[in-house]
Short mmCIF file of C-alpha atoms and ligand atoms in Angstrom, two decimals:
data_model
loop_
_atom_site.label_atom_id
_atom_site.label_comp_id
_atom_site.label_asym_id
_atom_site.label_seq_id
_atom_site.Cartn_x
_atom_site.Cartn_y
_atom_site.Cartn_z
CA MET O 1 70.73 80.65 131.93
CA GLY O 2 69.93 84.32 132.48
CA GLU O 3 66.69 85.61 131.18
CA LYS O 4 68.66 88.03 128.76
CA ILE O 5 70.36 85.16 127.10
CA ALA O 6 68.85 83.69 124.00
CA ILE O 7 71.40 80.93 123.07
CA SER O 8 74.16 79.45 125.40
CA LEU O 9 76.88 76.97 124.53
CA ASN O 10 79.15 75.65 127.10
CA ASN O 11 82.20 73.58 125.81
CA VAL O 12 80.25 72.06 123.10
CA SER O 13 82.19 69.41 120.83
CA LYS O 14 80.87 67.18 118.08
CA CYS O 15 82.69 64.03 117.00
CA PHE O 16 81.85 62.37 113.66
CA LYS O 17 83.00 58.88 112.64
CA ARG O 18 84.38 58.69 109.20
CA TYR O 19 84.71 55.42 107.30
CA ASN O 20 87.14 54.76 104.37
CA ARG O 21 84.58 52.45 102.70
CA PRO O 22 80.93 52.15 103.18
CA VAL O 23 81.45 48.39 104.04
CA ASP O 24 83.54 49.52 107.13
CA ARG O 25 80.36 51.33 108.67
CA LEU O 26 78.25 48.05 107.97
CA LYS O 27 81.02 46.04 109.76
CA GLU O 28 81.03 48.24 112.75
CA ILE O 29 77.17 47.84 113.12
CA LEU O 30 77.65 44.16 112.81
CA LEU O 31 80.62 44.02 115.20
CA PRO O 32 79.93 46.96 117.47
CA HIS O 33 83.02 46.11 119.78
CA LYS O 34 85.35 46.54 116.75
CA ASN O 35 86.48 50.01 115.53
CA TYR O 36 86.39 50.32 111.80
CA GLY O 37 86.19 54.17 111.45
CA GLN O 38 88.37 57.29 112.36
CA GLU O 39 86.93 59.84 114.84
CA PHE O 40 86.69 63.39 113.35
CA TRP O 41 86.09 66.27 115.51
CA ALA O 42 83.92 68.86 113.60
CA LEU O 43 83.70 71.09 116.69
CA ARG O 44 85.78 71.41 119.83
CA ASN O 45 84.96 73.19 123.00
CA ILE O 46 82.80 75.84 121.62
CA SER O 47 81.49 78.38 124.37
CA PHE O 48 79.60 81.53 123.86
CA GLU O 49 76.36 83.24 124.73
CA ILE O 50 74.09 85.44 122.50
CA ILE O 51 72.05 87.93 124.07
CA LYS O 52 68.36 88.24 123.13
CA GLY O 53 68.06 90.67 120.14
CA GLU O 54 71.68 90.27 119.15
CA THR O 55 72.73 89.34 115.63
CA MET O 56 75.62 87.06 115.52
CA GLY O 57 77.50 86.06 112.32
CA ILE O 58 79.32 82.74 112.02
CA ILE O 59 82.07 82.71 109.39
CA GLY O 60 84.80 80.36 108.43
CA ARG O 61 86.16 78.25 105.56
CA ASN O 62 84.46 75.24 104.01
CA GLY O 63 84.41 72.45 106.54
CA ALA O 64 85.13 74.72 109.48
CA GLY O 65 82.02 73.44 111.42
CA LYS O 66 79.50 76.08 110.88
CA SER O 67 76.56 73.96 109.74
CA THR O 68 77.36 71.59 112.36
CA LEU O 69 77.10 74.35 114.95
CA LEU O 70 73.86 75.55 113.68
CA GLN O 71 72.47 72.09 113.62
CA ILE O 72 73.41 71.50 117.28
CA ILE O 73 71.55 74.85 118.24
CA CYS O 74 68.65 73.79 116.19
CA LYS O 75 68.74 70.36 117.91
CA THR O 76 68.74 68.38 114.77
CA LEU O 77 72.16 67.00 115.78
CA THR O 78 73.22 66.25 119.37
CA PRO O 79 76.59 67.38 120.56
CA THR O 80 79.09 64.71 121.75
CA SER O 81 79.77 66.64 124.70
CA GLY O 82 78.92 69.95 126.25
CA GLU O 83 75.62 71.88 126.82
CA VAL O 84 73.44 73.85 124.52
CA GLN O 85 70.54 75.98 125.97
CA VAL O 86 68.23 77.83 123.74
CA ASN O 87 65.60 80.24 125.04
CA GLY O 88 62.75 81.12 122.68
CA ARG O 89 60.95 80.02 119.50
CA VAL O 90 63.60 79.19 116.72
CA ALA O 91 62.93 79.30 113.03
CA ALA O 92 65.71 77.78 111.18
CA LEU O 93 66.61 78.01 107.51
CA LEU O 94 69.40 75.38 107.28
CA GLU O 95 70.81 73.74 104.17
CA LEU O 96 68.29 73.27 101.13
CA GLY O 97 66.38 70.06 101.51
CA ALA O 98 65.91 70.19 105.26
CA GLY O 99 62.63 71.10 106.82
CA PHE O 100 60.08 70.47 104.01
CA ASN O 101 58.50 67.14 103.12
CA PRO O 102 59.04 66.82 99.33
CA GLU O 103 55.85 64.67 98.81
CA PHE O 104 53.66 67.42 100.40
CA THR O 105 52.42 70.56 98.63
CA GLY O 106 53.92 73.98 99.60
CA ARG O 107 50.58 74.70 101.15
CA GLU O 108 50.60 71.46 103.25
CA ASN O 109 54.34 72.20 104.29
CA VAL O 110 53.47 75.63 105.54
CA TYR O 111 50.74 74.22 107.54
CA MET O 112 52.98 71.49 108.93
CA ASN O 113 55.83 74.08 109.47
CA GLY O 114 53.50 76.12 111.43
CA ALA O 115 52.19 73.21 113.36
CA ILE O 116 55.72 72.20 114.25
CA MET O 117 56.55 75.76 115.53
CA GLY O 118 53.32 75.63 117.79
CA LEU O 119 50.85 77.50 115.87
CA SER O 120 47.12 76.55 115.94
CA PRO O 121 45.38 75.77 112.51
CA GLN O 122 43.58 79.02 113.02
CA GLU O 123 46.80 81.06 113.52
CA ILE O 124 48.07 79.44 110.38
CA ASP O 125 45.06 80.24 108.44
CA GLU O 126 45.39 83.82 109.38
CA ARG O 127 48.88 84.09 108.24
CA PHE O 128 48.80 81.78 105.10
CA ASP O 129 48.05 84.70 102.56
CA LYS O 130 50.99 86.65 103.80
CA VAL O 131 53.34 83.61 103.48
CA ALA O 132 52.00 82.96 99.97
CA ALA O 133 52.53 86.55 99.03
CA PHE O 134 56.00 86.99 100.53
CA ALA O 135 57.20 83.60 98.66
CA ASP O 136 55.45 84.67 95.37
CA ILE O 137 55.75 81.50 93.73
CA GLY O 138 52.17 81.50 92.19
CA ASP O 139 50.24 78.34 91.53
CA PHE O 140 53.35 76.16 92.58
CA ILE O 141 52.14 76.68 96.04
CA ASP O 142 49.70 73.79 95.55
CA GLN O 143 52.24 71.68 93.77
CA SER O 144 54.36 69.11 95.59
CA VAL O 145 57.63 70.68 96.80
CA LYS O 146 59.62 68.04 94.91
CA THR O 147 58.61 69.82 91.67
CA TYR O 148 60.14 73.00 92.98
CA SER O 149 63.31 74.80 91.76
CA SER O 150 65.98 75.52 94.44
CA GLY O 151 64.86 79.25 94.25
CA MET O 152 61.25 78.43 94.69
CA TYR O 153 62.09 76.15 97.68
CA VAL O 154 64.04 78.87 99.40
CA ARG O 155 61.39 81.42 98.70
CA LEU O 156 58.79 79.35 100.40
CA ALA O 157 61.18 78.23 103.35
CA PHE O 158 62.02 81.79 104.10
CA ALA O 159 58.48 83.00 104.01
CA SER O 160 57.16 80.27 106.17
CA ALA O 161 60.05 80.66 108.67
CA ILE O 162 59.62 84.39 109.23
CA HIS O 163 55.75 84.30 109.58
CA VAL O 164 55.75 82.08 112.77
CA ASP O 165 56.94 85.12 114.73
CA PRO O 166 60.31 83.44 115.66
CA GLU O 167 62.23 84.81 118.63
CA ILE O 168 65.39 83.41 117.16
CA LEU O 169 66.06 83.28 113.51
CA ILE O 170 68.96 80.94 112.21
CA VAL O 171 70.02 81.46 108.61
CA ASP O 172 72.56 79.18 106.91
CA GLU O 173 73.64 80.78 103.53
CA ALA O 174 70.08 79.88 102.28
CA LEU O 175 69.48 83.27 100.82
CA ALA O 176 72.36 82.80 98.45
CA VAL O 177 70.18 80.45 96.48
CA GLY O 178 67.32 83.05 95.67
CA ASP O 179 67.46 85.64 92.95
CA MET O 180 68.75 88.97 93.77
CA PHE O 181 65.34 90.57 94.17
CA PHE O 182 64.38 87.97 96.69
CA GLN O 183 67.72 88.27 98.52
CA ALA O 184 67.14 92.07 98.78
CA LYS O 185 63.67 91.38 100.11
CA CYS O 186 64.88 88.92 102.63
CA MET O 187 67.66 91.13 103.89
CA ALA O 188 65.10 93.97 104.33
CA ARG O 189 62.90 91.66 106.34
CA MET O 190 65.72 90.43 108.39
CA ARG O 191 66.67 93.82 109.38
CA GLU O 192 63.16 94.77 110.19
CA MET O 193 62.98 91.63 112.50
CA MET O 194 66.27 92.54 114.14
CA ASP O 195 64.86 96.09 114.78
CA ASN O 196 61.94 94.26 116.49
CA GLY O 197 64.18 92.26 118.79
CA VAL O 198 64.56 88.99 117.09
CA THR O 199 67.86 87.19 117.86
CA VAL O 200 69.57 86.13 114.51
CA LEU O 201 72.31 83.81 113.96
CA PHE O 202 73.58 84.08 110.37
CA VAL O 203 76.17 81.75 108.56
CA SER O 204 77.51 83.36 105.49
CA HIS O 205 80.63 83.34 103.22
CA ASP O 206 79.53 86.95 102.20
CA ILE O 207 81.64 88.90 104.49
CA GLY O 208 79.88 92.22 103.38
CA SER O 209 76.38 90.84 104.64
CA VAL O 210 77.98 89.74 107.95
CA LYS O 211 79.61 93.14 108.40
CA SER O 212 76.30 95.10 107.56
CA LEU O 213 73.95 92.79 109.45
CA CYS O 214 75.71 91.43 112.65
CA GLN O 215 76.78 92.99 115.84
CA ARG O 216 79.00 90.21 116.74
CA CYS O 217 80.80 87.47 114.87
CA THR O 218 82.38 84.10 115.45
CA PHE O 219 85.25 82.95 113.23
CA LEU O 220 85.39 79.06 113.13
CA GLU O 221 88.67 77.47 112.10
CA GLN O 222 88.85 73.74 112.11
CA GLY O 223 86.14 73.39 114.57
CA GLU O 224 87.50 75.78 116.97
CA ILE O 225 86.74 79.41 117.71
CA LYS O 226 89.55 81.44 116.31
CA SER O 227 88.13 84.74 117.05
CA ILE O 228 84.80 86.01 118.54
CA GLY O 229 83.91 89.66 119.04
CA LYS O 230 82.63 92.76 117.18
CA ALA O 231 81.62 91.81 113.66
CA SER O 232 83.87 94.53 112.09
CA GLN O 233 87.00 93.21 113.97
CA VAL O 234 86.37 89.40 113.54
CA THR O 235 85.57 89.70 109.85
CA GLU O 236 88.89 91.75 109.36
CA THR O 237 90.82 88.92 111.11
CA TYR O 238 89.16 86.35 108.79
CA VAL O 239 89.99 88.52 105.65
CA SER O 240 93.59 88.92 106.66
CA THR O 241 93.92 85.17 107.44
CA ILE O 242 92.62 84.27 104.01
CA ARG O 243 94.87 86.80 102.27
CA HIS O 244 97.84 85.69 104.02
CA GLU O 245 97.26 82.23 102.79
CA THR O 246 96.46 83.59 99.34
CA ASN O 247 99.98 85.11 99.49
CA GLN O 248 101.53 81.82 100.35
CA GLU O 249 99.67 80.07 97.61
CA LEU O 250 100.66 82.77 95.01
CA ASN O 251 104.26 82.68 96.09
CA LYS O 252 104.18 78.88 95.65
CA GLN O 253 102.77 79.14 92.19
CA ILE O 254 105.40 81.76 91.32
CA ALA O 255 108.20 80.00 92.63
CA GLN O 256 107.11 76.81 90.53
CA THR O 257 107.08 78.87 87.40
CA THR O 258 110.23 80.92 87.88
CA ASN O 259 113.52 80.89 89.66
CA SER O 260 113.01 84.23 91.39
CA ASP O 261 111.58 84.76 94.72
CA TYR O 262 109.13 87.45 93.61
CA PRO O 263 106.86 87.61 90.57
CA PRO O 264 108.51 88.46 87.29
CA THR O 265 106.57 91.50 86.55
CA ASP O 266 107.67 91.33 82.77
CA ASN O 267 104.15 89.73 81.95
CA PHE O 268 102.46 92.39 83.85
CA LEU O 269 104.62 95.11 82.10
CA ASP O 270 103.79 93.62 78.71
CA THR O 271 99.97 93.46 79.29
CA THR O 272 99.30 96.81 80.89
CA LYS O 273 99.48 100.29 79.57
CA LYS O 274 102.95 101.41 80.40
CA ILE O 275 102.92 104.75 82.27
CA GLN O 276 106.38 105.08 83.58
CA LYS O 277 105.56 108.13 85.61
CA ALA O 278 108.00 109.90 87.79
CA LEU O 279 106.52 110.70 91.18
CA PRO O 280 105.59 114.24 91.40
CA THR O 281 107.46 116.52 93.90
CA ILE O 282 105.46 115.93 96.93
CA SER O 283 105.47 118.09 100.04
CA ILE O 284 106.21 115.51 102.46
CA VAL O 285 104.54 115.40 105.86
CA VAL O 286 104.82 111.73 106.76
CA ASN O 287 107.67 110.33 108.89
CA ILE O 288 110.20 108.82 106.71
CA ASP O 289 113.02 107.90 109.33
CA ARG O 290 111.01 105.76 111.69
CA GLU O 291 107.96 103.76 112.00
CA THR O 292 104.86 105.59 113.39
CA GLU O 293 102.15 104.31 115.58
CA PHE O 294 98.93 103.73 113.88
CA ALA O 295 95.50 104.26 115.39
CA GLU O 296 94.27 102.10 118.27
CA GLY O 297 92.93 98.83 116.61
CA ALA O 298 95.10 99.08 113.58
CA TYR O 299 96.60 95.88 112.54
CA ARG O 300 98.97 94.82 109.81
CA TYR O 301 99.85 91.93 107.81
CA GLY O 302 101.73 91.00 104.85
CA ASP O 303 104.63 88.90 103.49
CA GLY O 304 107.26 91.43 104.29
CA GLY O 305 109.81 93.04 101.72
CA ALA O 306 108.21 96.47 102.29
CA LYS O 307 107.26 98.29 105.40
CA ILE O 308 104.74 101.12 105.63
CA LEU O 309 106.42 103.65 107.86
CA ASP O 310 103.64 106.18 108.18
CA ILE O 311 100.19 107.14 106.72
CA LYS O 312 98.56 110.58 107.12
CA ILE O 313 95.27 112.11 106.04
CA LEU O 314 95.72 115.61 104.93
CA ASN O 315 92.94 118.27 104.27
CA HIS O 316 92.38 120.47 101.24
CA ALA O 317 95.18 122.75 102.44
CA HIS O 318 97.69 119.82 102.62
CA LYS O 319 97.85 119.88 106.23
CA ILE O 320 97.69 116.78 108.54
CA ALA O 321 94.11 116.52 109.73
CA ASN O 322 91.65 114.14 111.27
CA HIS O 323 88.67 116.01 110.00
CA ILE O 324 87.85 116.61 106.44
CA GLU O 325 85.36 118.67 104.76
CA TYR O 326 82.29 117.79 102.88
CA LYS O 327 82.81 117.52 99.11
CA GLN O 328 86.33 118.93 99.28
CA ASP O 329 89.64 117.63 98.06
CA PHE O 330 91.79 115.55 100.50
CA PHE O 331 95.07 113.63 100.49
CA ILE O 332 96.32 110.31 101.78
CA GLN O 333 100.13 110.32 102.10
CA ALA O 334 102.23 107.28 103.01
CA ALA O 335 106.00 106.48 103.44
CA ILE O 336 107.14 103.00 102.51
CA LEU O 337 110.66 101.50 103.12
CA PHE O 338 111.58 98.67 100.80
CA GLU O 339 113.64 95.83 102.38
CA LYS O 340 113.91 93.93 99.27
CA SER O 341 114.30 94.88 95.49
CA PHE O 342 111.01 94.50 93.33
CA ALA O 343 110.57 94.98 89.66
CA THR O 344 107.59 97.08 90.47
CA PHE O 345 105.01 97.58 93.26
CA CYS O 346 101.50 98.83 93.79
CA PHE O 347 99.88 100.77 96.36
CA GLY O 348 96.21 101.52 97.32
CA TYR O 349 93.85 102.42 99.93
CA LEU O 350 90.46 101.58 101.22
CA ILE O 351 88.13 103.66 103.09
CA LYS O 352 85.65 101.85 105.39
CA ASP O 353 82.89 102.86 107.76
CA LEU O 354 82.90 101.88 111.30
CA LYS O 355 81.15 98.61 110.60
CA GLY O 356 84.01 97.78 108.27
CA ILE O 357 81.87 98.11 105.16
CA GLU O 358 84.28 98.91 102.25
CA LEU O 359 83.18 102.19 100.73
CA ILE O 360 85.67 103.72 98.41
CA GLY O 361 89.39 102.79 97.44
CA THR O 362 91.78 102.31 94.62
CA THR O 363 95.11 101.02 93.70
CA THR O 364 97.75 101.97 91.32
CA THR O 365 97.17 99.00 89.00
CA THR O 366 93.40 100.02 88.92
CA GLU O 367 94.54 103.43 87.89
CA ASN O 368 96.93 102.05 85.28
CA LEU O 369 99.82 103.63 86.96
CA GLU O 370 102.88 101.68 86.85
CA ILE O 371 105.78 102.29 89.16
CA PRO O 372 109.27 101.42 88.17
CA SER O 373 111.66 99.02 90.07
CA VAL O 374 112.63 99.65 93.51
CA ASN O 375 115.89 98.56 95.40
CA ALA O 376 116.12 97.35 98.82
CA GLY O 377 116.75 100.34 101.15
CA ASP O 378 114.63 102.70 98.84
CA ILE O 379 112.08 104.81 100.76
CA TYR O 380 109.07 106.02 98.78
CA VAL O 381 106.64 108.61 99.64
CA VAL O 382 103.40 108.09 97.76
CA GLU O 383 100.23 110.21 97.75
CA ALA O 384 96.64 109.99 96.74
CA LYS O 385 94.56 113.16 95.98
CA THR O 386 90.82 112.57 95.76
CA LYS O 387 87.67 114.58 96.36
CA ASN O 388 85.70 113.59 99.44
CA THR O 389 82.56 111.92 98.40
CA LEU O 390 81.78 110.53 101.85
CA ASN O 391 78.83 111.84 104.07
CA ASP O 392 79.57 113.12 107.55
CA GLY O 393 80.55 110.41 109.84
CA ILE O 394 83.64 108.48 111.14
CA TYR O 395 85.81 106.42 108.71
CA THR O 396 89.05 104.39 108.85
CA ILE O 397 91.52 103.77 106.16
CA ALA O 398 93.36 100.62 105.14
CA PHE O 399 96.61 101.25 103.13
CA GLY O 400 98.49 98.53 101.27
CA VAL O 401 101.88 97.97 99.39
CA GLU O 402 101.50 95.00 97.01
CA LEU O 403 102.92 93.18 94.10
CA PRO O 404 100.67 92.94 91.27
CA VAL O 405 100.53 89.41 89.90
CA THR O 406 97.57 89.54 87.76
CA PRO O 407 96.50 93.18 87.18
CA ASN O 408 93.38 94.24 89.28
CA GLN O 409 92.89 90.67 90.32
CA GLN O 410 95.49 89.05 92.44
CA HIS O 411 98.14 90.86 94.42
CA ILE O 412 100.67 89.66 96.87
CA TYR O 413 100.35 91.88 100.07
CA LEU O 414 103.80 92.99 101.14
CA ASP O 415 102.49 95.14 103.97
CA LEU O 416 98.89 96.16 104.76
CA VAL O 417 97.99 98.24 107.59
CA ASP O 418 94.18 98.08 108.18
CA ASN O 419 92.28 100.71 110.43
CA ALA O 420 95.66 102.77 110.24
CA VAL O 421 93.97 106.15 110.62
CA VAL O 422 90.78 107.11 111.92
CA PHE O 423 89.19 110.39 110.42
CA LYS O 424 85.91 112.38 110.57
CA VAL O 425 84.14 113.87 107.74
CA ASN O 426 82.50 117.10 109.03
CA PRO O 427 78.82 117.92 108.06
CA PRO O 428 78.45 120.56 105.40
CA GLU O 429 78.51 124.11 106.39
CA ASN O 430 75.24 124.77 104.63
CA PRO O 431 72.76 122.11 105.81
CA LEU O 432 71.08 122.32 102.23
CA ASP O 433 74.22 120.71 100.82
CA LYS O 434 73.72 117.55 102.67
CA PHE O 435 73.05 114.33 100.77
CA TRP O 436 71.52 111.24 102.25
CA SER O 437 73.50 108.31 100.92
CA LYS O 438 76.77 106.98 102.35
CA THR O 439 78.78 108.35 99.29
CA TYR O 440 77.99 110.86 96.67
CA ALA O 441 79.07 110.81 92.97
CA PRO O 442 78.88 113.98 90.96
CA VAL O 443 75.99 113.87 88.61
CA THR O 444 74.46 115.86 85.77
CA LEU O 445 70.65 115.92 85.98
CA ASP O 446 68.54 116.86 83.20
CA PHE O 447 64.78 117.24 82.40
CA ALA O 448 62.51 117.95 79.39
CA LYS O 449 58.79 118.66 79.54
CA ILE O 450 57.28 116.41 76.74
CA HIS O 451 53.65 117.17 77.22
CA GLY O 452 51.44 119.99 78.20
N1 ATP S 501 77.66 63.46 109.20
C1 ATP S 501 78.91 63.61 109.18
N2 ATP S 501 79.93 62.62 109.21
C2 ATP S 501 81.12 62.80 109.00
N3 ATP S 501 81.74 64.12 108.88
C3 ATP S 501 80.86 65.11 108.84
C4 ATP S 501 79.39 64.96 108.87
N4 ATP S 501 78.84 66.27 108.81
C5 ATP S 501 79.84 67.08 108.73
N5 ATP S 501 81.12 66.31 108.80
C6 ATP S 501 82.43 66.93 108.70
O1 ATP S 501 82.54 68.00 109.53
C7 ATP S 501 83.21 69.15 109.02
C8 ATP S 501 82.43 70.44 109.32
O2 ATP S 501 81.48 70.34 108.51
P1 ATP S 501 80.35 71.59 108.33
O3 ATP S 501 79.33 71.24 107.19
O4 ATP S 501 79.90 71.90 109.68
O5 ATP S 501 81.23 72.71 107.89
P2 ATP S 501 80.88 74.21 107.14
O6 ATP S 501 81.71 75.14 108.12
O7 ATP S 501 79.40 74.48 107.46
O8 ATP S 501 81.39 74.11 105.82
P3 ATP S 501 80.76 74.78 104.41
O9 ATP S 501 81.04 76.36 104.57
O10 ATP S 501 81.23 74.07 103.20
O11 ATP S 501 79.06 74.54 104.34
C9 ATP S 501 83.56 68.93 107.69
O12 ATP S 501 84.85 68.44 107.70
C10 ATP S 501 82.54 67.80 107.26
O13 ATP S 501 83.16 66.85 106.41
#
């Protein structure tokens, strides 16, 4: 394994045996030549390398094999076949319950953990106060760990893991158990460790955290790598896969309750404010007679029935632009061809930064705008006008046409083009106008002198 590689997996597979009844397991122990269980491959042919200092996210549905993979890397499980090489001191925060001895006090566990990680008692003495301060569990540090709440347990586990100077930090969803203040503290600490060159492997169902923390990401599906690469792209593949399945599930539910192919939007019409608004006269700049090529890296998904022909960003002067100005109005215009008839539809957009973090967006249902029925063959041009509240930088837009099923909660995606357009926000002409957050919301500031 090269010096720059922290973790290397070569064709790693893991097979578990599953038994229908506990007695079958016993029978197999007693009669080892007989087979009473079924083989289950939790991982199949997993190969990748993680470079030192890199942060890799692992995502996938429940049961995809994420924890099994981490346990194999941490060597608490042995693979059925394949090779695993790990180069560096590993601190792992796996599922709750692993790692600490419940009979020992918190203090004893910190010493035990430090010793396992190769620290001398003197080194642990030097660090203990920092561990206790980070965990912040007060006198519980001298109580046995079995009396801890799950939150206290995570606090101490995280504090002791990060204070052994790991070269590789492996975190499995553990942070989700702590309270929000502790989660924020852990995230900040993880970022600091990454900045200092620690390699991090991070399993999470929170796509936002994976996008913001990880450079690369692996999407596991039924024990196999479905996608591996840049975190922003892999997380998008994952989200689109899940949305596609949600679409199918919703369609199934709808088909069971109605005879029509698509949702009866009567319920929707009854329960939301009816704003039957004719589309204003729009000065059309999008292509309406052919499908346009979207930005490099764009990808689309959806159930069909509608097709987005074109999406354009327009500057404050309503001219096609790939640059928009600080704090000025801009427009998003799209053309949609309907291939089926629908009782209504909904459109919306989402602006993301280059890491894929979703910053600003809305839909017609969020805005309480209801669009009347459309017929197969209709072409609609839709437009959003908004003020640019983004800081200077590069952004992408996802634009979707959907069917509202439950207002603002569940939509069926007919056509969604992600990363459809890339655009740049220019820095302000006057540097004094610059703000320092990713986005800006207009505000009224006030003050009053109450003394002196
Ligand atoms: N000891 C075991 N014996 C039998 N099957 C197991 C064992 N451990 C895990 N599995 C199975 O292997 C598959 C992968 O499990 P794993 O815990 O790695 O998934 P995961 O992606 O971490 O899921 P989650 O997101 O729910 O934590 C699951 O179907 C699980 O039931």
